[in-house]
Amino acid sequence: MSNLHALFNPESVAIIGASPDAKKIGGRPLSYMKRYGYKGEIYPVNPKYEEIDGLTCYPDILSIKQSIDVAIIAVPGNAVIEQLEKCATQGVKSVVIFSAGFGEIGGEGKKAQDRIYQIAKENNIRILGPNCLGLFNVEKGFYGTFSTIIEEEQPLHSNIGFVSQSGAFGSHVFTLARQQKIGFSYFVATGNEADIDVADCIEFLAHDPDTNVIACYIEGVKDGQKLLRAFELARKNNKPIVMLKVGKTEVGMKAAMSHTGSIVGADKVFDTIFNQSGVFRAETIDEFLDVMYAASHLPRIEGNRVAVFTVSGGVGILLADQLAENGFTLPETPSDVKDRLKQILPIAGTQNPIDTTAQISYIPTLLEDFMDAVFASGQYDAGVIFLGFAGLKHDSIHDRIQTLKIMKERYPHIAQVTVTINSPESTQAFRDADVFVLQDPTRAVTALKAVRYFAQAENKQESQKLTEFSIDLSGLDPILTEYGSKQLLQQFKLPVTEEYLAKTEEEAVRYAQTIGYPVVLKGMSPQILHKTDRGLVSLNIQSDEEVKATFTKLKTIIDQTEDATFEGILVQEMVKDEFVELFVGAKKDPIFGQMVIVGLGGIYIEVLQDISMRKAPVSPAEAKEMLGELKAGKILTGYRGKPASDIEELSNVIARFSEFIASLEDELLEADLNPIMVFSEGKGVKIADGLMSFQKQSETVTN
């Protein structure tokens, strides 16, 4: 299907259902484009009129002989398909459908929406909607929308592209943004997403030269892989994405048979995907607006060193606390700079936070002199300038703004955030000077955190690529016991404990002698998934007689368990070396596919919820990063005289396991490797237990 250029930057627009009444749905797009100077041709279509607002009105889109980039359909729902078919005949490139009564009502509406998509696909037409508010391109003056949010004044233009799955929510955010003098390059409401979805819009904006920041509101995702590709493209093109994702409950993510199912919920997966893709997730509308504004104006900062200039010692302390809590430092002011500041104002507090005192209002050059002396030291990556309510003092605020503008131009690599209470007039003055300003110190910290987050995201390596290999899944049961799971893992050269499956006491004794005492015996049954809960694990078996007795005991437990089948008794080496227990698991998310999870192993994984997660596959470097995110991760580095664990080999094993699960994208539902025994540095890793479940029996899978 065609790209979206014709939709977002049309040279010609037809409005089917056009009206001379600017208050009607079919009249608003025409009114807006005439009023705000659309740079293209407009073709009203309505058999009731011969002319609308000085333009020839056509009885039918087939009557238009010129090429049409976008057709806006603003007719009752039952007439949409007929009009869409005419658009296809005319060769229209893209269509915006305002009309409702489709997939959102189910039943016949869903069938009609499916028909819309079929027509679009067969005729290479891109469809926005149905049931959508439309879109606009501020630079081109294209307003394919019936929203009333632009009725009173033309939207402000900026380098921020905004995509929303909800028209009403998008309108709310747009209005709040305009009150703060924040504009957009594009505004898009995707509606029912019969064809074009948020991922398509992100992809377009990632290529668009007029858009540097992408802001998105989403409620759900139909195609996770497509969204991931769009995220990757935006990151590759250095277009930061700010996301407001609602729906934090775990509806639809049922706890399954393994630990993994109970610790991974839908919202945790979205958080993981956003973090892995460098997407900043905002929690509130204020944060959403602040971060998109910050990303469009402030330089990315790698470092965390902040200088605070304040007219209030109390606010200085508040900022120091909140900056520290968000990973920033406030380096002490260099001694030569302190001397310089004391020369300028002997009563100033020269420690960082730097207290300029109220004298800033009486000494016109004080702020510039202080900021220049501090920033020139080269010791700071960012600055926060708290001016109290200076924005309400119209007689002096322009001098402050001029100073801040000079500092921004002199030190463009330093992210500078001004904090002051503003009036609408002073807000506009700050915007006109291109000086970044917020009204709350806490929001200033969030803005700095965001631009640092984006800098770190830009430097992340690309996602791990899946290597080609094959795994034989033929004849496997839907649920694999520890023995079956580890047999499969060995195909992918993952390290497991030495073990053999015994069907008889004699076999068990022979295997124990082969391994060497002491050994571990475990009862295997596909119906008993958590062996320790049923007493099916016996440790430190020391002799042939003990093997026989234990074999009988474990088999009896399985035989006496209703509906349980006896697979055998696993005879396993008893590891003697000291080790740390880790958990590594996999969960197939219905949207994004296989996720790899790591955490502290043993029986406490569900209680502690101390996990790190990524979309599989991951590289060894990413795996090591995951380990570093665990609260218990310090245990691996050595503590209280304990030796450091073999983190390098553990990272390699996690990476190989992530490739293993990614290769089984469709078949594997869940996997638990718990515990993984991590030995001291240089001594490796062994998978001591495992459990897997599959969607269905499959033949050999090749990727």
XYZ file of C-alpha atoms in Angstrom, residues 1-8 10 12-16 61 68-75 79-99 102 116-117 119-121 123-135 142 144 188-190 193-196:
72
model
C 0.000 0.000 0.000
C 1.134 3.588 -0.674
C 2.956 5.745 1.855
C 1.299 8.543 3.774
C 2.770 11.567 2.038
C -0.426 12.260 0.076
C -2.457 12.183 3.284
C -0.198 14.368 5.429
C -1.892 16.846 0.104
C -5.536 18.543 -3.485
C -8.459 17.802 -1.163
C -12.009 16.739 -1.957
C -14.675 17.099 0.743
C -17.530 14.642 0.196
C -16.273 12.866 -6.842
C -7.080 13.905 -5.638
C -4.581 13.306 -2.839
C -7.123 13.246 0.004
C -10.875 12.757 0.058
C -12.654 13.630 3.295
C -15.851 11.618 3.732
C -18.379 13.469 5.910
C -21.622 11.615 5.142
C -23.308 5.962 2.654
C -19.594 5.631 3.369
C -18.836 2.439 1.460
C -20.569 3.709 -1.687
C -18.519 6.920 -1.553
C -15.318 4.999 -0.845
C -15.880 2.800 -3.882
C -16.279 5.944 -5.991
C -13.027 7.278 -4.529
C -11.343 4.066 -5.635
C -12.734 4.460 -9.144
C -11.539 8.080 -9.278
C -8.022 7.083 -8.155
C -8.000 8.951 -4.847
C -4.756 8.277 -2.925
C -5.996 8.600 0.647
C -9.280 9.002 2.516
C -10.285 10.464 5.879
C -13.559 9.042 7.204
C -15.270 11.155 9.870
C -18.393 8.966 9.931
C -18.407 0.924 12.363
C -13.586 -0.505 4.133
C -10.192 -2.068 4.714
C -11.519 -1.716 -0.580
C -8.500 0.246 0.616
C -6.138 -2.684 0.205
C -7.137 -0.119 -4.539
C -3.954 1.026 -2.810
C -5.768 3.708 -0.798
C -4.715 4.705 2.716
C -7.602 5.196 5.136
C -7.637 7.331 8.286
C -10.592 6.302 10.473
C -13.468 5.643 10.339
C -14.924 7.369 13.387
C -12.020 9.780 13.571
C -11.568 13.488 14.200
C -9.174 13.753 11.268
C -5.806 15.481 10.990
C -4.346 21.544 5.564
C -8.872 17.728 7.411
C -3.650 13.209 13.895
C -6.549 11.339 15.505
C -6.576 7.763 14.233
C -7.675 2.382 12.792
C -9.233 0.253 10.053
C -6.022 0.874 8.109
C -3.705 3.621 9.365
